[in-house]
PDB file of C-alpha atoms in Angstrom:
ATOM      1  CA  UNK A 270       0.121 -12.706  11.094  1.00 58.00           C
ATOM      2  CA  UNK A 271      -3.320 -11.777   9.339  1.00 63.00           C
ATOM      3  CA  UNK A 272      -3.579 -12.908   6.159  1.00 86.00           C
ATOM      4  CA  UNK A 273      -5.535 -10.703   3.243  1.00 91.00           C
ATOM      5  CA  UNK A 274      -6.210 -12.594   0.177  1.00 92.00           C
ATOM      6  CA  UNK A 275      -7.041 -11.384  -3.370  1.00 94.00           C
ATOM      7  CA  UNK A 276      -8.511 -13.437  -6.357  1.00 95.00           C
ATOM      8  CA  UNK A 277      -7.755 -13.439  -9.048  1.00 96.00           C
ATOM      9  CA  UNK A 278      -4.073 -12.264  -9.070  1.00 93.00           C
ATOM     10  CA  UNK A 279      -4.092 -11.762 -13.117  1.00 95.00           C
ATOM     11  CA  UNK A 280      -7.132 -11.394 -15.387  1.00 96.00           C
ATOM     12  CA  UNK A 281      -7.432 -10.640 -19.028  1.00 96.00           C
ATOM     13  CA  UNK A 282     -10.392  -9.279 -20.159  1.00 95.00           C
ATOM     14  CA  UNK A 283     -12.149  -8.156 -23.765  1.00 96.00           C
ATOM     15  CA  UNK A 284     -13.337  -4.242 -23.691  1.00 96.00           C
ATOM     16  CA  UNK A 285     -16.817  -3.862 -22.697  1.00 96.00           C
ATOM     17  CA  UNK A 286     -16.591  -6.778 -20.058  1.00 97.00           C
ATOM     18  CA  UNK A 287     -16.990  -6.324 -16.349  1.00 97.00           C
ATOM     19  CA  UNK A 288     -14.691  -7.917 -13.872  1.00 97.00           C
ATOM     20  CA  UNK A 289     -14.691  -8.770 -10.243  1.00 97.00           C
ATOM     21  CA  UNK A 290     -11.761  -8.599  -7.847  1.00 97.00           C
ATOM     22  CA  UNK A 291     -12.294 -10.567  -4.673  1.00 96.00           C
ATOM     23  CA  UNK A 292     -10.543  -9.320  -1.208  1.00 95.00           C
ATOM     24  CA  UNK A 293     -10.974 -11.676   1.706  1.00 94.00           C
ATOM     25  CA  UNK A 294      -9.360 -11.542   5.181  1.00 91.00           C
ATOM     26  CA  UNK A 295      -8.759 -14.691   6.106  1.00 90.00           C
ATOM     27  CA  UNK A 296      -8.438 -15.218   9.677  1.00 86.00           C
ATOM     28  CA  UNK A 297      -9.618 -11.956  11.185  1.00 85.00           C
ATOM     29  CA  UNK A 298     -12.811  -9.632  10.981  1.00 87.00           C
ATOM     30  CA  UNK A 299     -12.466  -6.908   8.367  1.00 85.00           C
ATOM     31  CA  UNK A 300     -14.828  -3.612   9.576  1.00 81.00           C
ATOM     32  CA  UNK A 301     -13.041  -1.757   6.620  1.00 87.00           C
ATOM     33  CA  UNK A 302     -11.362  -2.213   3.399  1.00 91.00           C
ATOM     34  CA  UNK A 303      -9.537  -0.291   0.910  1.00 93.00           C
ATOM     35  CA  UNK A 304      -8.880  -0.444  -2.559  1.00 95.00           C
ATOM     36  CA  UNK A 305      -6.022   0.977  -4.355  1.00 94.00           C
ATOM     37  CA  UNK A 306      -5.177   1.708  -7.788  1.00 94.00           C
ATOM     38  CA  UNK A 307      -1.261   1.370  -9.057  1.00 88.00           C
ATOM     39  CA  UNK A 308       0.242   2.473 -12.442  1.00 81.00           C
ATOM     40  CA  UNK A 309       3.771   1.995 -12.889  1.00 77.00           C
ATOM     41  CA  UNK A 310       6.269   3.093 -11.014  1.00 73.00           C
ATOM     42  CA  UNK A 311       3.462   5.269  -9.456  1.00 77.00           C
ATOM     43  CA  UNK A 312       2.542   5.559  -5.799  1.00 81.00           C
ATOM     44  CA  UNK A 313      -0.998   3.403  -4.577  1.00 87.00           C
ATOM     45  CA  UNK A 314      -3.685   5.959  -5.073  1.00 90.00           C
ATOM     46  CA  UNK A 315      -6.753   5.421  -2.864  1.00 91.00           C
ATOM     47  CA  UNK A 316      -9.896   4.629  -4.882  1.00 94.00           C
ATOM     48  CA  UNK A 317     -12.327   4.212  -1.858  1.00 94.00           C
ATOM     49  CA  UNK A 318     -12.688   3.003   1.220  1.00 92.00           C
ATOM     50  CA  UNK A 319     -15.573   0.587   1.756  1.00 87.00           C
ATOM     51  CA  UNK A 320     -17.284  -0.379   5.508  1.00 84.00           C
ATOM     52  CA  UNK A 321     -19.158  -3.584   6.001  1.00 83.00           C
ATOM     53  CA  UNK A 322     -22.963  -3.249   5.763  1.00 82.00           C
ATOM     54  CA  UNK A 323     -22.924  -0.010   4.322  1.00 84.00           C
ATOM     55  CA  UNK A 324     -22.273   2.212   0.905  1.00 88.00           C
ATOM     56  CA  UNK A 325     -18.330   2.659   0.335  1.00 91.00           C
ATOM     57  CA  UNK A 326     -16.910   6.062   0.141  1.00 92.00           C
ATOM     58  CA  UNK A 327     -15.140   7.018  -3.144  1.00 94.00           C
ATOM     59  CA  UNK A 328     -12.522   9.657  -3.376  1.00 92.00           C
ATOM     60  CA  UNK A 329     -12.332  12.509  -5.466  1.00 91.00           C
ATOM     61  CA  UNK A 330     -12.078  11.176  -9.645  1.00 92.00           C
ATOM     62  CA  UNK A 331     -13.178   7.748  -9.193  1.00 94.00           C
ATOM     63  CA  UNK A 332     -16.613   7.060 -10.719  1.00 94.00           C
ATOM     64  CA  UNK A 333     -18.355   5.489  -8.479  1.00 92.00           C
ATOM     65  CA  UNK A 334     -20.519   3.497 -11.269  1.00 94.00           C
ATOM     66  CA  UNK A 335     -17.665   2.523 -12.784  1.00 96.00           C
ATOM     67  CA  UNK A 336     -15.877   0.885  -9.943  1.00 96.00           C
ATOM     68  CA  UNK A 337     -18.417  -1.121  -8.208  1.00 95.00           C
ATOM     69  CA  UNK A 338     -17.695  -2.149  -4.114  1.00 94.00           C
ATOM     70  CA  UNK A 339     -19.635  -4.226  -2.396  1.00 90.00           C
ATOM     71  CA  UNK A 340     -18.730  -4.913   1.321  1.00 88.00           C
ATOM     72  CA  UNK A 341     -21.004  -7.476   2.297  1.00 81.00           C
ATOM     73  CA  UNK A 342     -19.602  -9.286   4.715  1.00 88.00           C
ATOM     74  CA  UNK A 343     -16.992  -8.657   7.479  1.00 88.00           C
ATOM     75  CA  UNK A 344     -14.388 -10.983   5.552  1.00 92.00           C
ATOM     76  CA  UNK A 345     -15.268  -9.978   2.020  1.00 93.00           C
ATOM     77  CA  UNK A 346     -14.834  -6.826  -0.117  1.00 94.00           C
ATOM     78  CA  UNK A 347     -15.443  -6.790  -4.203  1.00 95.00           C
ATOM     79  CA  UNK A 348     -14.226  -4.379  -6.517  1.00 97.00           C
ATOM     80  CA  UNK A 349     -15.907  -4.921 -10.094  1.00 97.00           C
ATOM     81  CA  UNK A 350     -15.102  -2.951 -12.978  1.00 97.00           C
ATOM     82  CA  UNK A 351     -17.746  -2.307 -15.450  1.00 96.00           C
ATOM     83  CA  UNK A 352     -17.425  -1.790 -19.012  1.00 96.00           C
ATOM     84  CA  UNK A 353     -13.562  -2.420 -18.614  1.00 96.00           C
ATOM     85  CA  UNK A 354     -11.786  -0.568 -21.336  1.00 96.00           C
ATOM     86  CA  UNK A 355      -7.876  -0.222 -22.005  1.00 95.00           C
ATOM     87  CA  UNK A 356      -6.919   2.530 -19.663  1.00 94.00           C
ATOM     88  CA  UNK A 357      -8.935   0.529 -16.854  1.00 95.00           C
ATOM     89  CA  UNK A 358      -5.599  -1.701 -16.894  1.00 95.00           C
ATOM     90  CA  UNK A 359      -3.575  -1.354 -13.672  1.00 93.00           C
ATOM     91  CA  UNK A 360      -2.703  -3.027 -10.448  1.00 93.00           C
ATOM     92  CA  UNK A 361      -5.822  -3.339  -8.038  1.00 95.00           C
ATOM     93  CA  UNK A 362      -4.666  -3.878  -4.006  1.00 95.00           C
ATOM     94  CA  UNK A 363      -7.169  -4.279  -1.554  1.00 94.00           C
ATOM     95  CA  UNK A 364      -6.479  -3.737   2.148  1.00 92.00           C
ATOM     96  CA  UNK A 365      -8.481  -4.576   5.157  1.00 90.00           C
ATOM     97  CA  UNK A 366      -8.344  -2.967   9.302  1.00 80.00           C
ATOM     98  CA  UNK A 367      -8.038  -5.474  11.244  1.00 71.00           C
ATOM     99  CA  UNK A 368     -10.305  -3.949  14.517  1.00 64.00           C
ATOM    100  CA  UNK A 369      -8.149  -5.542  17.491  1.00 62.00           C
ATOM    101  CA  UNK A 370      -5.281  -3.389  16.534  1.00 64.00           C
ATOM    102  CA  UNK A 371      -6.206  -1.113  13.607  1.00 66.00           C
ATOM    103  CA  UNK A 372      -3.250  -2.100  11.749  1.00 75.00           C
ATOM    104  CA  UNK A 373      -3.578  -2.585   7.918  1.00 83.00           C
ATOM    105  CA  UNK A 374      -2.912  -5.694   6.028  1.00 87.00           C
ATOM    106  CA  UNK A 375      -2.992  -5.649   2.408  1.00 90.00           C
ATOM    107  CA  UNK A 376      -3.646  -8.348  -0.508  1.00 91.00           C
ATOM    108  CA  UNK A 377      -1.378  -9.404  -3.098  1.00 90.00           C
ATOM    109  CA  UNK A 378      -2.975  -7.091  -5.971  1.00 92.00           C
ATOM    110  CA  UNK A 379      -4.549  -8.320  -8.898  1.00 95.00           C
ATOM    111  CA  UNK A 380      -3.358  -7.147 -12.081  1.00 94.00           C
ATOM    112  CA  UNK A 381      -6.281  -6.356 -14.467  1.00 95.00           C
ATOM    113  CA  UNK A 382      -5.221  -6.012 -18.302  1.00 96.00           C
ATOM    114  CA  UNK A 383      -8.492  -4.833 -20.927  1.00 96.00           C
ATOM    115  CA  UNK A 384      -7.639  -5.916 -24.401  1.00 95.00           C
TER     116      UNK A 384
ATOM    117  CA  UNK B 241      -3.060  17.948   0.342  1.00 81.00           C
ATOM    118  CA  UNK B 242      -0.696  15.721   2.008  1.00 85.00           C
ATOM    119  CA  UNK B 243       1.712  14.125   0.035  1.00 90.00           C
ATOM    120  CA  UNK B 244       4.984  11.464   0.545  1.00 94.00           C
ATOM    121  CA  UNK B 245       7.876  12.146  -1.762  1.00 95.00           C
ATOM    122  CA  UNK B 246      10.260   9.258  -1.807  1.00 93.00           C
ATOM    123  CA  UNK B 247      13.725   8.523  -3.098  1.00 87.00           C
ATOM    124  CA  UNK B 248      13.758   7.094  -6.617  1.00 85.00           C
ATOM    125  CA  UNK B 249      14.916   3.593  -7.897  1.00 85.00           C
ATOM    126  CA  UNK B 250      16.196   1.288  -8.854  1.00 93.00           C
ATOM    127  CA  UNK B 251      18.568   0.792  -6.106  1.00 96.00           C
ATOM    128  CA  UNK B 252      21.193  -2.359  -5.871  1.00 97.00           C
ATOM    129  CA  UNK B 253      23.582  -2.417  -3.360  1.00 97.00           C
ATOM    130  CA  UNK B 254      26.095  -5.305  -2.687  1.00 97.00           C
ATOM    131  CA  UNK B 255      25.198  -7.805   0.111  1.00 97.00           C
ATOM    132  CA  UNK B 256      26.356  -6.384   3.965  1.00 97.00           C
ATOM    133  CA  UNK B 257      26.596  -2.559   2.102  1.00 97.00           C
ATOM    134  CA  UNK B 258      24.617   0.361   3.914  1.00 98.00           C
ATOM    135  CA  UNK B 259      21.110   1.341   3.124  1.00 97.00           C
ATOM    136  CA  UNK B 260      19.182   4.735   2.566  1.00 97.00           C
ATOM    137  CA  UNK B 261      15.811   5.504   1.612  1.00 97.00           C
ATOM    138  CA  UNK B 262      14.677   8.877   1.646  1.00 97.00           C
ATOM    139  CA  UNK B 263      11.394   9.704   2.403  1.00 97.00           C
ATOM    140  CA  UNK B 264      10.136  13.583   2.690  1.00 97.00           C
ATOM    141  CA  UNK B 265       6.398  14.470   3.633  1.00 96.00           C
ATOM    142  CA  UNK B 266       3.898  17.395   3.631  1.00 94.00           C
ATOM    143  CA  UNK B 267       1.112  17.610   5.926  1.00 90.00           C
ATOM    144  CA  UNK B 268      -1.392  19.375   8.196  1.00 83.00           C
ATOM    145  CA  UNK B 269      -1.425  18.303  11.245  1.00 81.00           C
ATOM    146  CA  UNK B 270       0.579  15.536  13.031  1.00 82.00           C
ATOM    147  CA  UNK B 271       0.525  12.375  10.668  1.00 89.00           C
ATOM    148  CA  UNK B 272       2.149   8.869  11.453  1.00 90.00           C
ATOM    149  CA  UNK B 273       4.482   7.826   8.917  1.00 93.00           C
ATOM    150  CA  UNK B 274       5.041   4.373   8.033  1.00 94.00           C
ATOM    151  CA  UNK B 275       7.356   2.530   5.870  1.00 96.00           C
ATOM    152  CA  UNK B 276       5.743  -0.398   4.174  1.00 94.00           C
ATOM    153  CA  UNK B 277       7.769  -3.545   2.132  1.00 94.00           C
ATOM    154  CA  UNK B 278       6.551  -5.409  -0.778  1.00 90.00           C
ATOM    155  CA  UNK B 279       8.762  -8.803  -1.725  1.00 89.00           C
ATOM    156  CA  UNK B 280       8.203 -10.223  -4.615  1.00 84.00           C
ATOM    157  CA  UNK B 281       4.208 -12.011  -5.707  1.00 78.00           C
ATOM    158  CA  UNK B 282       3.513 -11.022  -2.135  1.00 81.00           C
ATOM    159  CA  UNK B 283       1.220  -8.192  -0.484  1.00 82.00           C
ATOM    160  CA  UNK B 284       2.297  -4.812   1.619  1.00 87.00           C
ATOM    161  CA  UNK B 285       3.676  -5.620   4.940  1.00 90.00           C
ATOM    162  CA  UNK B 286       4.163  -2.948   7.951  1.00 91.00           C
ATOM    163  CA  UNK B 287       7.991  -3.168   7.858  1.00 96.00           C
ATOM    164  CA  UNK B 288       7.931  -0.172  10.998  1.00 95.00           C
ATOM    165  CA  UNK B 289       6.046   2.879  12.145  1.00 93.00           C
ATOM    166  CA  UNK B 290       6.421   6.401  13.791  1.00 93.00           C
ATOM    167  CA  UNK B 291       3.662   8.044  15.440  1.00 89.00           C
ATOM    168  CA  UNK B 292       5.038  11.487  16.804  1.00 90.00           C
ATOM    169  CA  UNK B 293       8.261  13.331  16.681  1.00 92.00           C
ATOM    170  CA  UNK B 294      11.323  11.929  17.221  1.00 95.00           C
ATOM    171  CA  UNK B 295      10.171   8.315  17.443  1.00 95.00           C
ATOM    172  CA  UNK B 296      12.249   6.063  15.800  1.00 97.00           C
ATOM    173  CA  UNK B 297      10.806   2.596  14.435  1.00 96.00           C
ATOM    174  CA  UNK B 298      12.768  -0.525  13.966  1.00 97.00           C
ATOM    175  CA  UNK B 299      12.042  -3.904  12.826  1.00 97.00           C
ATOM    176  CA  UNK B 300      14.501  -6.818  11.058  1.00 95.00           C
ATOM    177  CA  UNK B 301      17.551  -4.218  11.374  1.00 97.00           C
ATOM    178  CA  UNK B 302      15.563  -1.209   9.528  1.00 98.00           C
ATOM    179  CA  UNK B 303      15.401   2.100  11.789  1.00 98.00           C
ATOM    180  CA  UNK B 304      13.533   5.268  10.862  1.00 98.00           C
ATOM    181  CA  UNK B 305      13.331   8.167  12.606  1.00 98.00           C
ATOM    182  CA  UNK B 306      10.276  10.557  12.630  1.00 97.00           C
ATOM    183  CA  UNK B 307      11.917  14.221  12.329  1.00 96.00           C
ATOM    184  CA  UNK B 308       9.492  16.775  12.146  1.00 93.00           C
ATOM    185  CA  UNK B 309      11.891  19.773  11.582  1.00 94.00           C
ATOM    186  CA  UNK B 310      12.941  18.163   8.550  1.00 95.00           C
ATOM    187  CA  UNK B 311       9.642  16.301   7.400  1.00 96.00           C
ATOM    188  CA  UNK B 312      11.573  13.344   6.917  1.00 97.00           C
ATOM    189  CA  UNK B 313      11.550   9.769   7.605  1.00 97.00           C
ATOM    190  CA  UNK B 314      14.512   8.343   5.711  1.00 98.00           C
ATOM    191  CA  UNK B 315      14.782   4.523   6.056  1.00 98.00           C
ATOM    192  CA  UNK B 316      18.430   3.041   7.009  1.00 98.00           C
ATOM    193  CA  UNK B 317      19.701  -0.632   7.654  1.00 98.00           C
ATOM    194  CA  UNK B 318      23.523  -0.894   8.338  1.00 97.00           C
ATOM    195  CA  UNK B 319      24.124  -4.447   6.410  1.00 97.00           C
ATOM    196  CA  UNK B 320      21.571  -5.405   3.779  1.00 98.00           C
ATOM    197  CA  UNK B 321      21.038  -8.756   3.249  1.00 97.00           C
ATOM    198  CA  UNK B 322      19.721 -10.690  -0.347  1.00 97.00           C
ATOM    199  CA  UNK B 323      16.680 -11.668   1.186  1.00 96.00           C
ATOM    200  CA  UNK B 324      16.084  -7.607   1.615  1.00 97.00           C
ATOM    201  CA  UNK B 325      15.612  -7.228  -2.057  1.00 96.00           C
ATOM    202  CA  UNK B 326      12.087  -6.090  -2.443  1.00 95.00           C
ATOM    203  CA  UNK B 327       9.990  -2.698  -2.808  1.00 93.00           C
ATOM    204  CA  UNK B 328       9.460  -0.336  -0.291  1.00 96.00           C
ATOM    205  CA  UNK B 329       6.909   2.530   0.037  1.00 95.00           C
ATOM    206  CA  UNK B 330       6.966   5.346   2.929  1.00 96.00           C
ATOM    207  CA  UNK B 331       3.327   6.373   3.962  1.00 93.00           C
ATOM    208  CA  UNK B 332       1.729   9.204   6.392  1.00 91.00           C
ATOM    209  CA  UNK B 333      -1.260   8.419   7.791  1.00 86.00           C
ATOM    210  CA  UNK B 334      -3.655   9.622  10.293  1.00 71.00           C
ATOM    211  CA  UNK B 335      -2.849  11.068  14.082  1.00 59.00           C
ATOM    212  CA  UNK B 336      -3.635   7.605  15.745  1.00 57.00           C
ATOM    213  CA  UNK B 337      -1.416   5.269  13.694  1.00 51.00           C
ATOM    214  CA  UNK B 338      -3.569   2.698  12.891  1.00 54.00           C
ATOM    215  CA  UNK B 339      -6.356   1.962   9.706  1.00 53.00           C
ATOM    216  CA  UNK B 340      -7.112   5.655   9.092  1.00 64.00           C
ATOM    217  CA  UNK B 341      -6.403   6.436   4.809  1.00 76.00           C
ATOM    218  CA  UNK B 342      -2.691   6.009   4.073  1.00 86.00           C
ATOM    219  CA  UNK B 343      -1.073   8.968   1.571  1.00 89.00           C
ATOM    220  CA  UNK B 344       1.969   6.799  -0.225  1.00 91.00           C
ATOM    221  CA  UNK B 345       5.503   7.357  -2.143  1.00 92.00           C
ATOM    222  CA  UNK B 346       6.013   6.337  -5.453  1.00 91.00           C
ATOM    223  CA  UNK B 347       8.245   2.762  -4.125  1.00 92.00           C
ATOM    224  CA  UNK B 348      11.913   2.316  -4.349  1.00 95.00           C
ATOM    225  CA  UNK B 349      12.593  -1.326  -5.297  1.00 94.00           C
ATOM    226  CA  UNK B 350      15.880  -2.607  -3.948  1.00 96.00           C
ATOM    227  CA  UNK B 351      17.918  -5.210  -5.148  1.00 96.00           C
ATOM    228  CA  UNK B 352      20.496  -6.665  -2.933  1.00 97.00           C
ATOM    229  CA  UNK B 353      23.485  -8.873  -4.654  1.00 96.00           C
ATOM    230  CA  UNK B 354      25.549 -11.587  -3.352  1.00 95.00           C
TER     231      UNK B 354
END
């Protein structure tokens, strides 16, 4: 089946860094992504859905300048997070429509932790 | 808004025992509810899906059935397996079934025995 691919899966990072979270569909054309947000033992909350070519669409909370998406291609998505800070630490999933069928495939997550 | 309230875990059951997730939902409209599994170092995978009421969606021995009166969608598998033992999340979605924004449960990880 289609095949969504994260990178990296675990990254440490110092406060005040930025990081990048890659998203990649492997063998299929991705018009749209999500990204998700997971705290423990908490439900994936949406942070914005992001369309090749164009500006992604945030929902309601999530700063926008703080969680940077950039949908450049029809196989890549990136999620950085700027000026990471402790409670930036979650689980980040990305997932990506595949436009044949519409069905959703989703990464492995990458698991961010801000010293 | 809409919203997916799902049976808590932990949950271990003994190899070949019966299975029950619950899975409740609020929403406008007519959504398509999905149940999703996660194993373990691996991503989301469509386990099955409803799209209207009534429907029932099966895959690998897991049935759900969509049940409007009752806004449920409880997940059921007569004779769990080891290689079951993972998470699983219900989801409603959009009218159409496919990539429109999924609503998700909280995850009830399973854990099957020998």
């Amino acid at each position: 089946g289609a095949v969504v691919s994260q990178h990296p899966s675990r990254v440490i990072c110092k406060s005040g860094t930025s990081v990048k979270i890659e998203c990649r569909s492997l063998d299929f054309q991705a018009t749209t992504m999500f990204w998700y947000r997971q705290f423990p033992k908490q439900s994936l909350m949406l942070m914005a859905t992001s369309n090749e070519g164009s500006k992604a669409t945030y929902e309601q909370g999530v700063e926008k300048d703080k969680f940077l998406i950039n949908h450049a291609s029809l196989t890549l998505s990136t999620l950085t997070v700027t000026s990471a800070h402790p409670e930036d630490s979650s689980f980040y999933i990305c997932s990506a429509s595949s436009g044949n069928t519409g069905e959703l495939f989703f990464g492995e997550g990458s698991r961010l932790t801000v010293l | 808004g809409d919203s997916v309230t799902q049976m808590e875990g932990p949950v271990t059951l003994s190899e070949e025992a019966f299975l029950t997730i619950n899975c409740t939902y609020t929403a406008t409209g007519y959504p398509s509810l999905f149940w999703y599994v996660q194993y373990p170092g691996e991503g989301l995978q469509l386990l099955l899906k409803a799209t209207k009421a009534d429907d029932k969606g099966s895959n690998k021995g897991f049935e759900a059935t969509y049940r409007k009166e009752t806004t449920s969608f409880h997940l059921e598998k007569g004779s769990v397996q080891v290689s079951d033992s993972a998470v699983y999340f219900c989801a409603l979605g959009g009218a159409q079934g496919g990539s429109e924004k999924l609503v998700f449960g909280k995850g009830t990880k399973l854990t099957v025995n020998p």
